[in-house]
Amino acid sequence: MKNKLSICFGLAAALLMISSLTFAHHGSIVSYDITKIVTMEGTVTEFQWRNPHVYVMYDVKGAQGNVVNWGAETHSPIVCENQDGWSKSTLKPGDKITISVFPSKIGTARGLLAKIVLNGKVIIDDTGRGPQAGQ
């Protein structure tokens, strides 16, 4: 009886640890406000093609003319490549973009990528992510 209880407790603890790791990685709904989309025009400063997510860093002029560096995260490189048709050279520093993000809930200049328009062409449109954002 004691052995069965130990096994059950061990399995429950392992399941709890695994599910918390999964939630931590796929916690976009926790970090970003997926009920809101912010659209801005900016200039790419960095395109980070790395796991677990691709990042687009870009400068945006604020209301008072000050430059704010924003960052947007999106899918993994393999998903960007296979589903979105992106490569390491899709964006380059200096590219002018119109970008939409689901903004950070804590008000930082970060967001979950929703859409990018480059040279008048939509290169990604994840605006339909809604409640499934980041999954």
PDB file of C-alpha atoms in Angstrom:
ATOM      1  CA  MET A   1       0.000   0.000   0.000  1.00  0.00           C
ATOM      2  CA  LYS A   2       2.788   2.385   0.975  1.00  0.00           C
ATOM      3  CA  ASN A   3       4.634   1.568  -2.269  1.00  0.00           C
ATOM      4  CA  LYS A   4       1.543   2.315  -4.412  1.00  0.00           C
ATOM      5  CA  LEU A   5       1.065   5.631  -2.619  1.00  0.00           C
ATOM      6  CA  SER A   6       4.694   6.579  -3.256  1.00  0.00           C
ATOM      7  CA  ILE A   7       4.375   5.711  -6.942  1.00  0.00           C
ATOM      8  CA  CYS A   8       1.158   7.746  -7.288  1.00  0.00           C
ATOM      9  CA  PHE A   9       2.717  10.709  -5.494  1.00  0.00           C
ATOM     10  CA  GLY A  10       5.823  10.512  -7.702  1.00  0.00           C
ATOM     11  CA  LEU A  11       3.755  10.379 -10.901  1.00  0.00           C
ATOM     12  CA  ALA A  12       1.622  13.313  -9.775  1.00  0.00           C
ATOM     13  CA  ALA A  13       4.725  15.376  -8.957  1.00  0.00           C
ATOM     14  CA  ALA A  14       6.294  14.559 -12.343  1.00  0.00           C
ATOM     15  CA  LEU A  15       3.095  15.485 -14.179  1.00  0.00           C
ATOM     16  CA  LEU A  16       2.889  18.779 -12.299  1.00  0.00           C
ATOM     17  CA  MET A  17       6.496  19.665 -13.167  1.00  0.00           C
ATOM     18  CA  ILE A  18       6.047  18.814 -16.849  1.00  0.00           C
ATOM     19  CA  SER A  19       2.802  20.786 -17.152  1.00  0.00           C
ATOM     20  CA  SER A  20       4.333  23.853 -15.461  1.00  0.00           C
ATOM     21  CA  LEU A  21       7.263  23.805 -17.924  1.00  0.00           C
ATOM     22  CA  THR A  22       4.855  23.599 -20.842  1.00  0.00           C
ATOM     23  CA  PHE A  23       2.806  26.493 -19.473  1.00  0.00           C
ATOM     24  CA  ALA A  24       5.922  28.585 -18.891  1.00  0.00           C
ATOM     25  CA  HIS A  25       7.026  28.176 -22.492  1.00  0.00           C
ATOM     26  CA  HIS A  26       3.580  28.634 -24.009  1.00  0.00           C
ATOM     27  CA  GLY A  27       2.530  31.411 -21.666  1.00  0.00           C
ATOM     28  CA  SER A  28       1.961  34.083 -24.315  1.00  0.00           C
ATOM     29  CA  ILE A  29      -1.562  34.634 -23.070  1.00  0.00           C
ATOM     30  CA  VAL A  30      -0.043  35.473 -19.678  1.00  0.00           C
ATOM     31  CA  SER A  31       2.598  37.886 -21.009  1.00  0.00           C
ATOM     32  CA  TYR A  32       0.713  39.627 -23.819  1.00  0.00           C
ATOM     33  CA  ASP A  33      -2.670  41.295 -24.123  1.00  0.00           C
ATOM     34  CA  ILE A  34      -4.199  39.284 -26.951  1.00  0.00           C
ATOM     35  CA  THR A  35      -7.364  41.387 -26.881  1.00  0.00           C
ATOM     36  CA  LYS A  36      -5.429  44.426 -28.164  1.00  0.00           C
ATOM     37  CA  ILE A  37      -3.325  45.025 -31.260  1.00  0.00           C
ATOM     38  CA  VAL A  38      -0.902  47.949 -31.511  1.00  0.00           C
ATOM     39  CA  THR A  39       0.205  48.962 -35.021  1.00  0.00           C
ATOM     40  CA  MET A  40       3.219  51.194 -35.655  1.00  0.00           C
ATOM     41  CA  GLU A  41       5.757  52.101 -38.299  1.00  0.00           C
ATOM     42  CA  GLY A  42       9.369  51.407 -37.539  1.00  0.00           C
ATOM     43  CA  THR A  43      12.844  50.584 -38.747  1.00  0.00           C
ATOM     44  CA  VAL A  44      14.318  47.131 -38.162  1.00  0.00           C
ATOM     45  CA  THR A  45      17.412  47.284 -35.947  1.00  0.00           C
ATOM     46  CA  GLU A  46      17.958  43.556 -35.466  1.00  0.00           C
ATOM     47  CA  PHE A  47      16.500  40.281 -36.743  1.00  0.00           C
ATOM     48  CA  GLN A  48      17.299  37.460 -34.333  1.00  0.00           C
ATOM     49  CA  TRP A  49      16.890  34.061 -36.007  1.00  0.00           C
ATOM     50  CA  ARG A  50      17.235  31.694 -33.045  1.00  0.00           C
ATOM     51  CA  ASN A  51      15.425  29.153 -30.926  1.00  0.00           C
ATOM     52  CA  PRO A  52      13.054  29.070 -29.238  1.00  0.00           C
ATOM     53  CA  HIS A  53      11.572  32.144 -30.982  1.00  0.00           C
ATOM     54  CA  VAL A  54      12.512  34.540 -33.752  1.00  0.00           C
ATOM     55  CA  TYR A  55      12.713  38.180 -32.594  1.00  0.00           C
ATOM     56  CA  VAL A  56      12.298  41.398 -34.563  1.00  0.00           C
ATOM     57  CA  MET A  57      13.819  44.454 -32.904  1.00  0.00           C
ATOM     58  CA  TYR A  58      12.799  47.818 -34.339  1.00  0.00           C
ATOM     59  CA  ASP A  59      12.868  51.541 -33.594  1.00  0.00           C
ATOM     60  CA  VAL A  60       9.683  53.609 -33.455  1.00  0.00           C
ATOM     61  CA  LYS A  61       9.408  57.369 -33.037  1.00  0.00           C
ATOM     62  CA  GLY A  62       7.393  58.245 -29.960  1.00  0.00           C
ATOM     63  CA  ALA A  63       4.789  61.008 -29.724  1.00  0.00           C
ATOM     64  CA  GLN A  64       7.422  63.540 -28.628  1.00  0.00           C
ATOM     65  CA  GLY A  65       9.933  62.524 -31.293  1.00  0.00           C
ATOM     66  CA  ASN A  66      11.956  60.253 -29.033  1.00  0.00           C
ATOM     67  CA  VAL A  67      13.034  56.889 -30.465  1.00  0.00           C
ATOM     68  CA  VAL A  68      11.823  53.781 -28.646  1.00  0.00           C
ATOM     69  CA  ASN A  69      13.313  50.355 -29.382  1.00  0.00           C
ATOM     70  CA  TRP A  70      10.586  47.713 -29.539  1.00  0.00           C
ATOM     71  CA  GLY A  71      10.850  43.951 -29.750  1.00  0.00           C
ATOM     72  CA  ALA A  72       8.414  41.395 -31.117  1.00  0.00           C
ATOM     73  CA  GLU A  73       8.623  37.653 -30.716  1.00  0.00           C
ATOM     74  CA  THR A  74       7.102  35.128 -33.061  1.00  0.00           C
ATOM     75  CA  HIS A  75       7.366  31.440 -33.937  1.00  0.00           C
ATOM     76  CA  SER A  76      10.455  29.256 -33.880  1.00  0.00           C
ATOM     77  CA  PRO A  77      12.784  29.488 -36.886  1.00  0.00           C
ATOM     78  CA  ILE A  78      11.516  26.195 -38.329  1.00  0.00           C
ATOM     79  CA  VAL A  79       7.884  27.351 -38.164  1.00  0.00           C
ATOM     80  CA  CYS A  80       8.801  30.738 -39.665  1.00  0.00           C
ATOM     81  CA  GLU A  81      10.574  28.921 -42.480  1.00  0.00           C
ATOM     82  CA  ASN A  82       7.996  26.204 -43.184  1.00  0.00           C
ATOM     83  CA  GLN A  83       4.731  28.066 -42.562  1.00  0.00           C
ATOM     84  CA  ASP A  84       5.597  31.705 -43.226  1.00  0.00           C
ATOM     85  CA  GLY A  85       8.254  31.277 -45.923  1.00  0.00           C
ATOM     86  CA  TRP A  86      10.812  33.284 -43.961  1.00  0.00           C
ATOM     87  CA  SER A  87      14.573  32.853 -43.946  1.00  0.00           C
ATOM     88  CA  LYS A  88      17.428  34.406 -41.997  1.00  0.00           C
ATOM     89  CA  SER A  89      17.476  37.208 -44.560  1.00  0.00           C
ATOM     90  CA  THR A  90      13.748  38.053 -44.620  1.00  0.00           C
ATOM     91  CA  LEU A  91      14.352  41.218 -42.605  1.00  0.00           C
ATOM     92  CA  LYS A  92      17.503  43.309 -42.402  1.00  0.00           C
ATOM     93  CA  PRO A  93      18.548  46.257 -40.246  1.00  0.00           C
ATOM     94  CA  GLY A  94      17.311  49.411 -41.935  1.00  0.00           C
ATOM     95  CA  ASP A  95      14.143  47.833 -43.410  1.00  0.00           C
ATOM     96  CA  LYS A  96      11.088  50.082 -42.987  1.00  0.00           C
ATOM     97  CA  ILE A  97       8.123  48.077 -41.705  1.00  0.00           C
ATOM     98  CA  THR A  98       4.577  48.488 -40.512  1.00  0.00           C
ATOM     99  CA  ILE A  99       4.236  46.107 -37.605  1.00  0.00           C
ATOM    100  CA  SER A 100       1.344  45.051 -35.401  1.00  0.00           C
ATOM    101  CA  VAL A 101       1.834  43.332 -32.051  1.00  0.00           C
ATOM    102  CA  PHE A 102      -0.195  42.037 -29.158  1.00  0.00           C
ATOM    103  CA  PRO A 103       1.406  44.328 -26.525  1.00  0.00           C
ATOM    104  CA  SER A 104       3.068  43.360 -23.270  1.00  0.00           C
ATOM    105  CA  LYS A 105       0.676  43.352 -20.331  1.00  0.00           C
ATOM    106  CA  ILE A 106       3.216  45.167 -18.152  1.00  0.00           C
ATOM    107  CA  GLY A 107       3.638  48.097 -20.523  1.00  0.00           C
ATOM    108  CA  THR A 108       7.145  47.409 -21.823  1.00  0.00           C
ATOM    109  CA  ALA A 109       8.051  48.007 -25.465  1.00  0.00           C
ATOM    110  CA  ARG A 110       7.600  44.336 -26.299  1.00  0.00           C
ATOM    111  CA  GLY A 111       4.915  42.350 -28.030  1.00  0.00           C
ATOM    112  CA  LEU A 112       3.839  39.122 -29.637  1.00  0.00           C
ATOM    113  CA  LEU A 113       4.063  39.553 -33.396  1.00  0.00           C
ATOM    114  CA  ALA A 114       0.693  39.836 -35.117  1.00  0.00           C
ATOM    115  CA  LYS A 115       1.517  41.241 -38.574  1.00  0.00           C
ATOM    116  CA  ILE A 116       4.344  42.762 -40.620  1.00  0.00           C
ATOM    117  CA  VAL A 117       4.092  44.704 -43.857  1.00  0.00           C
ATOM    118  CA  LEU A 118       7.381  45.170 -45.744  1.00  0.00           C
ATOM    119  CA  ASN A 119       7.531  47.160 -48.998  1.00  0.00           C
ATOM    120  CA  GLY A 120       3.726  47.130 -49.230  1.00  0.00           C
ATOM    121  CA  LYS A 121       3.545  43.327 -48.913  1.00  0.00           C
ATOM    122  CA  VAL A 122       2.215  41.392 -45.907  1.00  0.00           C
ATOM    123  CA  ILE A 123       4.968  38.953 -44.933  1.00  0.00           C
ATOM    124  CA  ILE A 124       3.214  37.497 -41.893  1.00  0.00           C
ATOM    125  CA  ASP A 125      -0.329  37.844 -40.585  1.00  0.00           C
ATOM    126  CA  ASP A 126      -1.068  36.180 -37.268  1.00  0.00           C
ATOM    127  CA  THR A 127      -3.795  38.626 -36.273  1.00  0.00           C
ATOM    128  CA  GLY A 128      -6.201  35.680 -36.028  1.00  0.00           C
ATOM    129  CA  ARG A 129      -4.245  34.151 -33.143  1.00  0.00           C
ATOM    130  CA  GLY A 130      -6.685  35.541 -30.606  1.00  0.00           C
ATOM    131  CA  PRO A 131      -7.001  33.386 -27.478  1.00  0.00           C
ATOM    132  CA  GLN A 132      -4.638  30.782 -28.964  1.00  0.00           C
ATOM    133  CA  ALA A 133      -1.750  33.283 -29.218  1.00  0.00           C
ATOM    134  CA  GLY A 134       1.650  31.743 -28.892  1.00  0.00           C
ATOM    135  CA  GLN A 135       0.507  28.176 -29.435  1.00  0.00           C
TER     136      GLN A 135
END
